[in-house]
Short mmCIF file of C-alpha atoms in Angstrom, two decimals:
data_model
loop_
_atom_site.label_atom_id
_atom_site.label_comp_id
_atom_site.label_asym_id
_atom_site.label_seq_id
_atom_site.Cartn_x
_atom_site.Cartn_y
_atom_site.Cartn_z
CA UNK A 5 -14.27 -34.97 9.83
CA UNK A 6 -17.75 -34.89 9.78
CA UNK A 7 -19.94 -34.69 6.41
CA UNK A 8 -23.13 -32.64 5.91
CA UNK A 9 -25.53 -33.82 3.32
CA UNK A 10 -26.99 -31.82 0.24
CA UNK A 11 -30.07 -33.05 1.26
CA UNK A 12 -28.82 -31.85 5.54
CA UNK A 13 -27.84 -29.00 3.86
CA UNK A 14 -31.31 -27.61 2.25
CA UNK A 15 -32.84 -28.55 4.91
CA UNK A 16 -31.10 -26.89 7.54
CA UNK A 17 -30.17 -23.63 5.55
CA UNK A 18 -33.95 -23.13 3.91
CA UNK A 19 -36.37 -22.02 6.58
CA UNK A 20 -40.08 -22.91 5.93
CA UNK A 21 -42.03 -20.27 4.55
CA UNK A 22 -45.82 -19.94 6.05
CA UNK A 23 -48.07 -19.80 3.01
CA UNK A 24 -50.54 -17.10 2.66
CA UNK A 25 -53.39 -19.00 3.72
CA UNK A 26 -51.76 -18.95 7.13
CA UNK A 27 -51.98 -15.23 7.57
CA UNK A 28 -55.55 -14.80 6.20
CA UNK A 29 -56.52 -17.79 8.39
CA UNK A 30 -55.23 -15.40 11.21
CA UNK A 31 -56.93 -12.39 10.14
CA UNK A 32 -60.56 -13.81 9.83
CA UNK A 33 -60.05 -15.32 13.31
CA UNK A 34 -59.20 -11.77 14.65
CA UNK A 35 -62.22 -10.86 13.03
CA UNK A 36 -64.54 -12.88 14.38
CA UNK A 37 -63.28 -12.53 17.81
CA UNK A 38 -63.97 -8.43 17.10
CA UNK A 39 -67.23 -9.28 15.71
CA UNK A 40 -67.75 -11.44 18.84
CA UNK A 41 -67.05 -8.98 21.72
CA UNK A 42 -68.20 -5.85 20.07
CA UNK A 43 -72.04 -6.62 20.38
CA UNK A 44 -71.51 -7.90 24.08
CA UNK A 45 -70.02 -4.47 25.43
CA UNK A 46 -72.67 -2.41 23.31
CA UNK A 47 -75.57 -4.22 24.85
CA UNK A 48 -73.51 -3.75 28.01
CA UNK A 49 -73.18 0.17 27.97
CA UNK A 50 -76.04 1.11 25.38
CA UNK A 51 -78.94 -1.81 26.19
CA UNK A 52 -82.16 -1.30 23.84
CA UNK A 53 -85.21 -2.52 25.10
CA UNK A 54 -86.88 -5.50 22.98
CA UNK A 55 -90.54 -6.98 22.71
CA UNK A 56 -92.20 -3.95 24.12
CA UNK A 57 -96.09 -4.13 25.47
CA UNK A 58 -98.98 -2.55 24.44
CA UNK A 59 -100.92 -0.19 26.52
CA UNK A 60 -103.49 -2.27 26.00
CA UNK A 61 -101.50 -5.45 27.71
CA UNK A 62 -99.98 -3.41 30.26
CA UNK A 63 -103.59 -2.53 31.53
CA UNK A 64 -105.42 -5.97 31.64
CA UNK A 65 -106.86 -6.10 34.54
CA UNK A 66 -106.08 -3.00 36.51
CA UNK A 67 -108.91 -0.66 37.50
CA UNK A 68 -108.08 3.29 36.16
CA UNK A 69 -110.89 4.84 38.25
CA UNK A 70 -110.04 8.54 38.37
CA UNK A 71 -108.21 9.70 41.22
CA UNK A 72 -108.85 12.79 43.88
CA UNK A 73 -107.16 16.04 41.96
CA UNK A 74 -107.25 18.22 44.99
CA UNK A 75 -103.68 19.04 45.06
CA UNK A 76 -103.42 20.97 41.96
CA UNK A 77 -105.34 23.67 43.07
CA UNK A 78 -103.24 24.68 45.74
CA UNK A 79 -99.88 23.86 44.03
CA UNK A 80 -97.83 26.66 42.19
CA UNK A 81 -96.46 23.81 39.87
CA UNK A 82 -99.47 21.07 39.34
CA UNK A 83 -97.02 18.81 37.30
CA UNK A 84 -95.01 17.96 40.63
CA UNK A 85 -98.66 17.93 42.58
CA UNK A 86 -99.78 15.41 40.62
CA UNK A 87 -96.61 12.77 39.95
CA UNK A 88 -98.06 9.43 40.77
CA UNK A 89 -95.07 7.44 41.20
CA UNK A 90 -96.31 6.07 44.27
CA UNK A 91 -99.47 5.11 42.74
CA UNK A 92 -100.36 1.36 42.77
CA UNK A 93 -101.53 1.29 39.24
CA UNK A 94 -98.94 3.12 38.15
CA UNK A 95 -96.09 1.23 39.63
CA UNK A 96 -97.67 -2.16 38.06
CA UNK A 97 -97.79 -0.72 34.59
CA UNK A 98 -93.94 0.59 34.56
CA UNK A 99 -93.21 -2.83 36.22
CA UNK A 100 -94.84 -4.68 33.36
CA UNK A 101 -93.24 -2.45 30.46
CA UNK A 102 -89.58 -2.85 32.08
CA UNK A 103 -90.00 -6.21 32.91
CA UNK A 104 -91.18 -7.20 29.80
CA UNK A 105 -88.88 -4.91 27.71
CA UNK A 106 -85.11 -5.26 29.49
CA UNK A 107 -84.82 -9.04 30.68
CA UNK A 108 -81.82 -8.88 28.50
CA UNK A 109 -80.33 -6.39 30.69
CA UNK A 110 -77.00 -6.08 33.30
CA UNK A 111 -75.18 -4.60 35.43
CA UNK A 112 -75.76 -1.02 36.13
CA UNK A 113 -76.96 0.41 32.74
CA UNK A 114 -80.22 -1.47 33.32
CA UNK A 115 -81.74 1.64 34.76
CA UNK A 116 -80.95 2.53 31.02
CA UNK A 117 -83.24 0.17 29.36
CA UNK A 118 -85.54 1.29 31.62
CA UNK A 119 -86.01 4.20 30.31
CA UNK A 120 -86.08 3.42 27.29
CA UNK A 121 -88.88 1.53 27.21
CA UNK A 122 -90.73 3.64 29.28
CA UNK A 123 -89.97 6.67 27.15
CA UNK A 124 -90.71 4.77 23.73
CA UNK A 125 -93.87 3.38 25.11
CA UNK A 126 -94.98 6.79 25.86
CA UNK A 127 -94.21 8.41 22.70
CA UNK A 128 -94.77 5.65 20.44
CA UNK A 129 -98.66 4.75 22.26
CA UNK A 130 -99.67 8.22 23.09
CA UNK A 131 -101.56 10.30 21.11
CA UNK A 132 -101.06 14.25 20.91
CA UNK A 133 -104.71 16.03 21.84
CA UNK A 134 -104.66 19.68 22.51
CA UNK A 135 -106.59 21.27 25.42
CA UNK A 136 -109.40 23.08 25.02
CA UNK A 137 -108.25 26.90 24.32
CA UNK A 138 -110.14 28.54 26.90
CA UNK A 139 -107.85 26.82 29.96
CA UNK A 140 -105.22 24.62 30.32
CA UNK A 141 -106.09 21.38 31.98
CA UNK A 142 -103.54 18.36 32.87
CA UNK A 143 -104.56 15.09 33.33
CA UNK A 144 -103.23 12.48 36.18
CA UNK A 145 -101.03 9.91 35.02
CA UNK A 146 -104.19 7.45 35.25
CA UNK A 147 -106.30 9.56 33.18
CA UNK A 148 -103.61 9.57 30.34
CA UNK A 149 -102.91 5.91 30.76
CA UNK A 150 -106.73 5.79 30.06
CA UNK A 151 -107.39 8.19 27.37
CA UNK A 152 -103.97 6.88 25.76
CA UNK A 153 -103.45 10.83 24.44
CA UNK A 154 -103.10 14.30 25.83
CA UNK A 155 -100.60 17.16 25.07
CA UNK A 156 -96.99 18.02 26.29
CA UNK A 157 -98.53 18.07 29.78
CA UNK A 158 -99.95 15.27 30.14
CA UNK A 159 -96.83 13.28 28.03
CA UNK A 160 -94.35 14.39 30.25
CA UNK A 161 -96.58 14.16 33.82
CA UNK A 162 -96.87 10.23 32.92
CA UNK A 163 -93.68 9.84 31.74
CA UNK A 164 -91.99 10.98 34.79
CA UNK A 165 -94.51 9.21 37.04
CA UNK A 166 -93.82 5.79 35.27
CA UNK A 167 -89.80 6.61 35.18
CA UNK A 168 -90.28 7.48 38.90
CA UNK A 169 -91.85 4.51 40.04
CA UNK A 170 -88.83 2.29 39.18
CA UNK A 171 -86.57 5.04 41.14
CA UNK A 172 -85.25 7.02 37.72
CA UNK A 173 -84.97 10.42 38.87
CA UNK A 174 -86.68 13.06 37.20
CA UNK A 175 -87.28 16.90 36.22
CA UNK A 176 -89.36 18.93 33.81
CA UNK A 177 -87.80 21.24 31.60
CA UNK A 178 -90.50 24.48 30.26
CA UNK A 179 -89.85 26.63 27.52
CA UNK A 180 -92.65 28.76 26.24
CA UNK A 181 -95.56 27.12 24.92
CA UNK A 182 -93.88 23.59 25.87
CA UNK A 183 -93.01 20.87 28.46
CA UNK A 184 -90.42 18.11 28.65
CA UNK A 185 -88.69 15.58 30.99
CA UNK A 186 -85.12 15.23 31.79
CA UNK A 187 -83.76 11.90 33.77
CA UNK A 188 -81.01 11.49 35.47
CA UNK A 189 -78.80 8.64 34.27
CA UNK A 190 -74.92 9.80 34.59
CA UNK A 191 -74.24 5.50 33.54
CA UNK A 192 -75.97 6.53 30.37
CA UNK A 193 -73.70 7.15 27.11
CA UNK A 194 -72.42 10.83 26.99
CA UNK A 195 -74.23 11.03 23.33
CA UNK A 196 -77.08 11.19 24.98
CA UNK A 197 -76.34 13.49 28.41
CA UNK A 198 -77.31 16.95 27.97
CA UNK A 199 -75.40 18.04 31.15
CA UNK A 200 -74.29 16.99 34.13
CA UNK A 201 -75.52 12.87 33.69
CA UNK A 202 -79.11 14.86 32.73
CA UNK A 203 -81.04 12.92 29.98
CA UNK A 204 -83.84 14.87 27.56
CA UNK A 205 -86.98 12.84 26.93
CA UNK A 206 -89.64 14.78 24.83
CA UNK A 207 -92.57 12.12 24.83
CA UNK A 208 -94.58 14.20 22.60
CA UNK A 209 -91.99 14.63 19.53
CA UNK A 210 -91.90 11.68 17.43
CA UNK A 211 -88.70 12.32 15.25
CA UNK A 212 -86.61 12.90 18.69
CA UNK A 213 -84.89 9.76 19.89
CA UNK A 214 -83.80 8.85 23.08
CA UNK A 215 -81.88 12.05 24.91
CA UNK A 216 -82.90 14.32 21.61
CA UNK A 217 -84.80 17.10 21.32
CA UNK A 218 -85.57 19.43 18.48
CA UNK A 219 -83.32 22.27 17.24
CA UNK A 220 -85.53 25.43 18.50
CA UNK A 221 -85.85 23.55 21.84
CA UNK A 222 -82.44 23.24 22.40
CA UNK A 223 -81.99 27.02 21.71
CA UNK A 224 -84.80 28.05 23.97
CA UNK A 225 -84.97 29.47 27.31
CA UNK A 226 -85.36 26.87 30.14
CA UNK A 227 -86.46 26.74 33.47
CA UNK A 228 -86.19 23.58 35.48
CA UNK A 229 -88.40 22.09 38.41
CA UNK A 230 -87.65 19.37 40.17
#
């Protein structure tokens, strides 16, 4: 007959209790694993450009001479005349921003960082200047680049030209009295898609963020050329 201890018997009859320390132990490690991932997939999908150039540094050493303006006399829509994407200044300077801006950048939402910088380079450095009120005069993307101001015109003709030249399609978008640029970046988030993978960039309102635009411009009749 066999014999079981008092001492066998607590011990085999009492299980072990894991003290409280135990589970918040195992909570805060869950947390930091959380706190660990989270930033990698939001610089993944939503990528913010960092350390962004001057216009200033972006232009050392490139020559801005004025360029022939022919074309928009015999264009219905000078805006689409006088895109410069091809333009060997032009191409170096949206090189320089994105370079400089989205090294951090992956994958396929680069082309979003690109943007980005282009667009906050444009309305953060350019200055709004009304045209004279007798006519209506737009300058070439070099002529902004050079003057560093302009009005919605001008904005949105060298913002498309630089987003163009590193192969982000674009559009303007007029409503009366007003010009904008749309991009098309379906990758992008869908808080900032106004339809169909369409992006708004208004370079020339400095409260509107990337893929906002203002209340009465939202509400406003459109027409698009692309």
């Amino acid at each position: 007959m066999e014999h079981t201890s008092y001492h066998q018997l607590d011990f085999e009859t009492i299980p072990t209790q894991p003290g409280p320390w135990r589970t918040i132990l195992a909570i805060l490690l869950a947390l930091l694993i959380i706190l660990m991932i989270i930033p990698f997939y939001a610089i993944k999908v939503n990528p913010e450009p960092k350390n962004l150039p001057t216009v200033e540094e972006v232009l050392q050493g490139l020559d801005l001479q004025q360029t022939n303006r022919t074309s928009m006399v015999y264009s219905d829509f000078p805006l689409l005349a006088l895109q410069a994407s091809n333009d060997q200044v032009i191409k170096t300077v949206a090189d320089r921003i994105v370079t400089q801006g989205c090294t951090h950048a992956r994958g396929e939402t680069r082309r979003v960082c690109h943007a980005k910088a282009l667009f906050y380079l444009v309305r953060d450095d350019f200055n709004y200047v009304a045209d004279p009120a007798s006519f209506e005069y737009i300058k070439t993307a070099r002529e902004s680049l050079l003057s560093q101001g302009g009005d919605c015109d001008d904005a949105s003709l060298l913002l498309a030209s630089l987003l163009e030249a590193v192969g982000i399609e674009t559009r303007f978008v007029f409503i009366p009295r007003h010009v904008y640029v749309q991009v098309h970046l379906p990758e992008a988030l869908k808080r900032y898609q106004d339809a169909d993978g369409w992006v708004n960039l208004d370079a020339t309102c400095q409260d509107c963020g990337f893929g906002e635009v203002t209340y009465g411009t939202a509400g406003a009749r459109k027409t698009v050329i692309s």
